[in-house]
GROMACS .gro file of C-alpha atoms in nm:
model
   67
    1MET     CA    1  -1.982 -22.819   8.440
    2GLU     CA    2  -2.125 -22.757   8.078
    3LEU     CA    3  -1.862 -22.461   8.041
    4LEU     CA    4  -1.610 -22.768   8.120
    5GLN     CA    5  -1.736 -22.953   7.893
    6ALA     CA    6  -1.766 -22.702   7.630
    7GLY     CA    7  -1.372 -22.701   7.642
    8VAL     CA    8  -1.342 -22.358   7.876
    9ASP     CA    9  -1.029 -22.390   8.079
   10CYS     CA   10  -1.029 -22.469   8.415
   11SER     CA   11  -0.861 -22.111   8.503
   12VAL     CA   12  -1.110 -21.922   8.305
   13ILE     CA   13  -1.424 -22.093   8.521
   14ALA     CA   14  -1.251 -21.992   8.866
   15LEU     CA   15  -1.180 -21.598   8.749
   16TRP     CA   16  -1.552 -21.610   8.645
   17LEU     CA   17  -1.694 -21.781   8.952
   18GLY     CA   18  -1.469 -21.542   9.166
   19HIS     CA   19  -1.247 -21.794   9.341
   20GLU     CA   20  -0.912 -21.679   9.469
   21ALA     CA   21  -0.788 -22.009   9.465
   22MET     CA   22  -0.784 -22.274   9.141
   23GLU     CA   23  -0.815 -22.545   9.442
   24THR     CA   24  -1.159 -22.409   9.537
   25THR     CA   25  -1.313 -22.441   9.164
   26LEU     CA   26  -1.105 -22.825   9.127
   27THR     CA   27  -1.313 -22.927   9.392
   28TYR     CA   28  -1.657 -22.874   9.213
   29LEU     CA   29  -1.505 -23.020   8.888
   30HIS     CA   30  -1.372 -23.325   9.059
   31ALA     CA   31  -1.732 -23.393   9.169
   32HIS     CA   32  -1.888 -23.440   8.836
   33LEU     CA   33  -1.971 -23.791   8.780
   34GLU     CA   34  -2.026 -23.811   8.403
   35LEU     CA   35  -1.724 -23.664   8.303
   36LYS     CA   36  -1.521 -23.886   8.496
   37GLU     CA   37  -1.731 -24.213   8.352
   38SER     CA   38  -1.665 -24.066   8.008
   39ALA     CA   39  -1.277 -24.022   8.082
   40LEU     CA   40  -1.266 -24.383   8.217
   41ALA     CA   41  -1.440 -24.521   7.920
   42LYS     CA   42  -1.183 -24.428   7.704
   43LEU     CA   43  -0.938 -24.602   7.879
   44LYS     CA   44  -0.803 -24.944   7.809
   45PRO     CA   45  -0.782 -25.199   8.093
   46TYR     CA   46  -0.521 -25.225   8.361
   47GLU     CA   47  -0.330 -25.551   8.295
   48ARG     CA   48  -0.053 -25.572   8.581
   49ALA     CA   49   0.287 -25.622   8.471
   50LYS     CA   50   0.548 -25.840   8.623
   51ALA     CA   51   0.717 -25.699   8.905
   52GLU     CA   52   1.087 -25.645   8.855
   53ARG     CA   53   1.384 -25.565   9.157
   54PHE     CA   54   1.514 -25.237   9.107
   55ARG     CA   55   1.864 -25.293   9.055
   56PRO     CA   56   2.073 -24.943   9.109
   57SER     CA   57   2.350 -24.899   8.870
   58ASP     CA   58   2.701 -24.854   8.954
   59ARG     CA   59   2.725 -24.512   8.877
   60LEU     CA   60   2.416 -24.442   9.139
   61LEU     CA   61   2.586 -24.684   9.419
   62GLU     CA   62   2.899 -24.447   9.378
   63PHE     CA   63   2.704 -24.121   9.394
   64LEU     CA   64   2.536 -24.250   9.711
   65ASN     CA   65   2.852 -24.347   9.881
   66ALA     CA   66   2.989 -24.013   9.816
   67LEU     CA   67   2.763 -23.852  10.011
   0.00000   0.00000   0.00000
């Protein structure tokens, strides 16, 4: 975790640890709570936007009808 916090790329850490797949390393990196908390602290609060109904364009409808 100290390597990640120091700015070392995840793929480099995976190579150093001898992991065959990057996913193996990511499992460990996702578990670091302090890193998650600092990232979440940088976000602004979620503001729910008014939901709008999707309205397809005429061009999209023509394309779908042609299928």
